[in-house]
Every structure is written in structure tokens, then in C-alpha cells.
Amino acid sequence: MKISVKMTKMASPPLILVAGLLAIIAVGTLLLMLPAASHSEYSLHWIDALFTATSAACVTGLVAVDVNTTFTVFGEVVIMILMQLGGLGFMTMATLFALVLGRKLSLKDRLLLKEAINADSMEGIVRIIRKVMIFSFTIEGIATVILALRWMADMPAGQAFYYGLFHAVSLFNNGGFDLFGNSFVQYRGDWLFNLIASVLVISGGLGFIVLSELFDYRHRRRLSLHSKLVLSVSGGLIVIGTLVIFVFEFTNMRTLGPLNWEEKLYASLFQSVSTRSSGTSTVDITGLRQATQFFMMLLMFIGASPGSTGGGIKTTTFIIMMGAIIAMVRGRNDIVFFKYRVPKVMLMKALTVIIISLLIFIIVVMLLLMTEDAQFLSLAFEASSAIGTVGLSVGVTPQLTDIGKLIICATMFIGRIGPLTIAYALRPKSEKQLYRHPEGHIIIG
């Protein structure tokens, strides 16, 4: 496989990956503009096609048009493929075809793969990719069958299988798209759906490195510091998110109020799981109290884990900053997790990610306030959802002006490529080097 050899001589791996994502979005936009992609006799407007393609390729889920009523099966399949490519990455998918064809990867190809999945070294990179592919397609396949069997009671078998496949891809890749028009509100009390959907979202949001280590755990019986942090922080955020949403919305008649205790718990748990990366919902997001919406903005800002299908500043960035605060309060000089001391360079990178993300968020909100006629919290919510590539919306996105849609498109793209890629691009040419992955046991960005 001789992919991007000439390009690698001219550009760094992160920038090549950015160019690859742009190419996927461009092709997706053109396909969605075809008459065969939409029910209308006219082609989909270019801004809506671009917005949808960007949202799918950046695995966000924000939509300017209703997917179910606007797109044909062809258009929906294009969106599904974009989510798969955007979630796993075009380099990962290219590697799959190379392995199937029996071709060997060059050193430069391996360097690109290292960047694509946020690995900290090239050692065993092909083995990791192979396991990721097996794990990803296996869990998507199993989820497709289970969801199809569940939905056969509500629709014809062929449609149930198609819906199962589409939503398995969407949920695992944290794509945020659905074909029901109101996300999964009608299944908020369905324990089987909530279980399968939550497993898909959590699996996709943990990161490929963590998935690989979990896959090998039965043999190695140990996890790296990175995986321990990702698993503990993810679990903690899910529990905290569930409790906060449950308490804040318990008496809200527009969301959890009319539900019984079991449905309240299911809805709170699913929304906590979904808010940090997936963007799907089983409650009406527009009906949430402002306190809950603001809390969800914080979860969206944190996002998923490095090397995953989700966005945000990432769980490792969040926990390192929390560790720094705790160390400062206790009067300690070192940040320590699981008896490991975190190098200062990781703290600097975590701080860089947070500051750049905050600056982008502030700029985007200010631009939206100048171009759109909507409330501040609503625009801030959409901006947070876009930069975290989450996809939850309070209903503002479809009413955005063309300029507003372009702003959100750019925000979703920036949120997907990550702050460290932006930091790399801003460095002087003479000082550029691959520094996305810190020396040590934790991956940031």
C-alpha cells in the first residue's frame, strides 16, 4: 500500500489526515447533492448538503434538514458511510483494504496510522488496527442483529435490519444521526434498546487504544495508566451525569416528570452516556431546564477519550487538570494517578488543549450572536455541541442562516481534528515536529 508517500514528503501526517477528512466531506457533499439522494425533485441545496456531509464525516449529528423525510435510502447510505469513515478514520479504512489485498505498509504509512488512532508509538500499529477493525465490525454486527430483532415488532423485517445497521453504525461511531425524526424518545423505557445503545456509545467513546488493551486483557491481565484513567473518568462522568440529570429533571413535566421511576432512570443514564459524544437522546432536549442544558454543555465540552470516535477536550485532559487542581490544594508539586507521576509536559499540553478549545468556543459563540437571532444559551449550546462533535441541539440549527451554518460546519471540523492539530499548524515551520503524543503513559488530544 503506497498511500500518500508523495504527500508525506510535503506535509506532516496530521495535515495529511486533515486533507483526507476534507476530501471525504467534499465527496459526501457532492453525493448528497445528487437528485437520487433526496426525495425532492430538485437537488438538495449545497449548504445543506455540505452541512450534512460535514456533520456525518465529523461524527457530530447536528442536522439542518430532517434526515428521514429529506433523504432517500441512497442518501441515508451515503450518510452512514460518511459516519463510518469519519469514526474509524480514512487511514484506518485504507489499511483494512490493504490488509485484505495482502499489501505491506510502508514506514510512512505506519506513521500516518499512528497519528490516525492517537497511538504513542508505531510498535504493533498494524496489529492494533487489525484488532480495532475486528472489534468494531463485530460489535456493530451484533448490535445490528439485536436491534433488528427488536424492531421487527414495529416494522417489516427488511426495514428493521436496515434501521438496525444504520443506528448501530451511528451509535458506535458516535455519529448522532437517526431515522426516527425525534431521536429515540419512543424507546426511553425499553431496557434492551437502552442497554445496546449505551454499550455502542461507550465502546466507541473509549478510544481504540483502550479497546485494544481490553481485547488483550484476558491474556495480559494488566492495563496501562492511560486505559485506567479513561475507564475510571468515563465511568465517573456517566454516574455523575446520570445523578445530575435525574435530580434536575425529576419534576420537569416536559422531560422526566411524566415518566415512572424505571423510565426516569433509563432516560437519565442514556442521556448521560450520550451527551459526551453520541448526540442521540431519549428526552426532548428543548424541554430541558436551563440548568440541565448548561450542565450538558460542560459534559459535551469534556467529550470522549483520545483516539475515539468522539470529540471534546477528552477525558484525559480533564482529569489531568483536575489532578493539578487537587495537587495545588494539597500543597503538592506532583500530579499522581495510580502511583504514577504525570510529567509536567502533559500538564502543559492539557492546558493548551483547554485554552485553545475555550478560545474557539468563545469566538464561535460571538460570531453566532452577530449573525443569528436566537438566545445566548441556545447558541452557546449549539456551539458546544459542534466543537465537542456531539450533535445534541435545542432546535436552533435548522433555523440558522447560511453564514451560521458555515460557522457551525467549521466548528465541527475543528472539533473533529482536535486542538493539538491546530497548535501544530500554528508552530513555526523550523520548529514543527510530531508532538501530538506525549512521552509517558497518557495520551492527550
mmCIF file of N, CA and C in Angstrom, residues 225 319-348 442:
data_model
loop_
_atom_site.group_PDB
_atom_site.id
_atom_site.type_symbol
_atom_site.label_atom_id
_atom_site.label_comp_id
_atom_site.label_asym_id
_atom_site.label_seq_id
_atom_site.Cartn_x
_atom_site.Cartn_y
_atom_site.Cartn_z
ATOM 1 N N LEU A 225 -1.668 2.986 32.315
ATOM 2 C CA LEU A 225 -2.197 4.115 33.072
ATOM 3 C C LEU A 225 -3.246 4.862 32.257
ATOM 4 N N ILE A 319 -9.021 15.064 33.413
ATOM 5 C CA ILE A 319 -8.559 14.512 34.684
ATOM 6 C C ILE A 319 -7.180 15.049 35.060
ATOM 7 N N ILE A 320 -6.349 15.335 34.076
ATOM 8 C CA ILE A 320 -5.036 15.909 34.391
ATOM 9 C C ILE A 320 -5.194 17.293 34.995
ATOM 10 N N MET A 321 -6.097 18.104 34.442
ATOM 11 C CA MET A 321 -6.334 19.429 35.014
ATOM 12 C C MET A 321 -6.958 19.320 36.400
ATOM 13 N N MET A 322 -7.854 18.377 36.611
ATOM 14 C CA MET A 322 -8.422 18.171 37.938
ATOM 15 C C MET A 322 -7.347 17.704 38.907
ATOM 16 N N GLY A 323 -6.448 16.841 38.418
ATOM 17 C CA GLY A 323 -5.346 16.386 39.257
ATOM 18 C C GLY A 323 -4.422 17.523 39.651
ATOM 19 N N ALA A 324 -4.205 18.459 38.712
ATOM 20 C CA ALA A 324 -3.359 19.627 39.012
ATOM 21 C C ALA A 324 -4.006 20.500 40.076
ATOM 22 N N ILE A 325 -5.326 20.680 39.999
ATOM 23 C CA ILE A 325 -6.034 21.486 40.999
ATOM 24 C C ILE A 325 -5.961 20.829 42.375
ATOM 25 N N ILE A 326 -6.180 19.521 42.412
ATOM 26 C CA ILE A 326 -6.125 18.797 43.688
ATOM 27 C C ILE A 326 -4.722 18.861 44.279
ATOM 28 N N ALA A 327 -3.707 18.691 43.419
ATOM 29 C CA ALA A 327 -2.327 18.763 43.902
ATOM 30 C C ALA A 327 -2.014 20.140 44.473
ATOM 31 N N MET A 328 -2.501 21.179 43.805
ATOM 32 C CA MET A 328 -2.267 22.544 44.285
ATOM 33 C C MET A 328 -2.955 22.777 45.624
ATOM 34 N N VAL A 329 -4.203 22.317 45.766
ATOM 35 C CA VAL A 329 -4.935 22.488 47.023
ATOM 36 C C VAL A 329 -4.239 21.768 48.168
ATOM 37 N N ARG A 330 -3.676 20.592 47.867
ATOM 38 C CA ARG A 330 -2.990 19.813 48.901
ATOM 39 C C ARG A 330 -1.550 20.251 49.129
ATOM 40 N N GLY A 331 -1.094 21.213 48.358
ATOM 41 C CA GLY A 331 0.273 21.708 48.517
ATOM 42 C C GLY A 331 1.338 20.778 47.974
ATOM 43 N N ARG A 332 0.971 19.956 46.977
ATOM 44 C CA ARG A 332 1.923 19.013 46.385
ATOM 45 C C ARG A 332 2.429 19.541 45.052
ATOM 46 N N ASN A 333 3.622 19.135 44.686
ATOM 47 C CA ASN A 333 4.229 19.580 43.438
ATOM 48 C C ASN A 333 3.933 18.655 42.267
ATOM 49 N N ASP A 334 3.570 17.426 42.561
ATOM 50 C CA ASP A 334 3.389 16.429 41.511
ATOM 51 C C ASP A 334 1.934 15.986 41.398
ATOM 52 N N ILE A 335 1.531 15.669 40.152
ATOM 53 C CA ILE A 335 0.224 15.066 39.885
ATOM 54 C C ILE A 335 0.428 13.559 39.823
ATOM 55 N N VAL A 336 -0.279 12.823 40.653
ATOM 56 C CA VAL A 336 -0.069 11.372 40.740
ATOM 57 C C VAL A 336 -1.392 10.644 40.541
ATOM 58 N N PHE A 337 -1.373 9.661 39.628
ATOM 59 C CA PHE A 337 -2.514 8.784 39.405
ATOM 60 C C PHE A 337 -2.042 7.344 39.445
ATOM 61 N N PHE A 338 -2.705 6.511 40.230
ATOM 62 C CA PHE A 338 -2.358 5.085 40.307
ATOM 63 C C PHE A 338 -0.855 4.885 40.545
ATOM 64 N N LYS A 339 -0.295 5.719 41.422
ATOM 65 C CA LYS A 339 1.121 5.656 41.815
ATOM 66 C C LYS A 339 2.079 6.050 40.692
ATOM 67 N N TYR A 340 1.559 6.664 39.620
ATOM 68 C CA TYR A 340 2.393 7.189 38.535
ATOM 69 C C TYR A 340 2.394 8.714 38.603
ATOM 70 N N ARG A 341 3.578 9.296 38.468
ATOM 71 C CA ARG A 341 3.678 10.744 38.430
ATOM 72 C C ARG A 341 3.501 11.224 36.998
ATOM 73 N N VAL A 342 2.654 12.230 36.820
ATOM 74 C CA VAL A 342 2.384 12.769 35.493
ATOM 75 C C VAL A 342 3.433 13.825 35.160
ATOM 76 N N PRO A 343 4.162 13.662 34.043
ATOM 77 C CA PRO A 343 5.180 14.658 33.656
ATOM 78 C C PRO A 343 4.567 16.039 33.431
ATOM 79 N N LYS A 344 5.348 17.065 33.680
ATOM 80 C CA LYS A 344 4.877 18.441 33.518
ATOM 81 C C LYS A 344 4.451 18.732 32.081
ATOM 82 N N VAL A 345 5.106 18.073 31.111
ATOM 83 C CA VAL A 345 4.771 18.330 29.712
ATOM 84 C C VAL A 345 3.321 17.951 29.419
ATOM 85 N N MET A 346 2.811 16.929 30.106
ATOM 86 C CA MET A 346 1.418 16.534 29.894
ATOM 87 C C MET A 346 0.463 17.589 30.430
ATOM 88 N N LEU A 347 0.832 18.187 31.558
ATOM 89 C CA LEU A 347 0.021 19.270 32.106
ATOM 90 C C LEU A 347 -0.008 20.455 31.152
ATOM 91 N N MET A 348 1.139 20.761 30.541
ATOM 92 C CA MET A 348 1.209 21.863 29.583
ATOM 93 C C MET A 348 0.329 21.578 28.364
ATOM 94 N N ILE A 442 0.150 8.544 29.165
ATOM 95 C CA ILE A 442 -1.170 9.082 28.927
ATOM 96 C C ILE A 442 -1.205 9.761 27.567
#
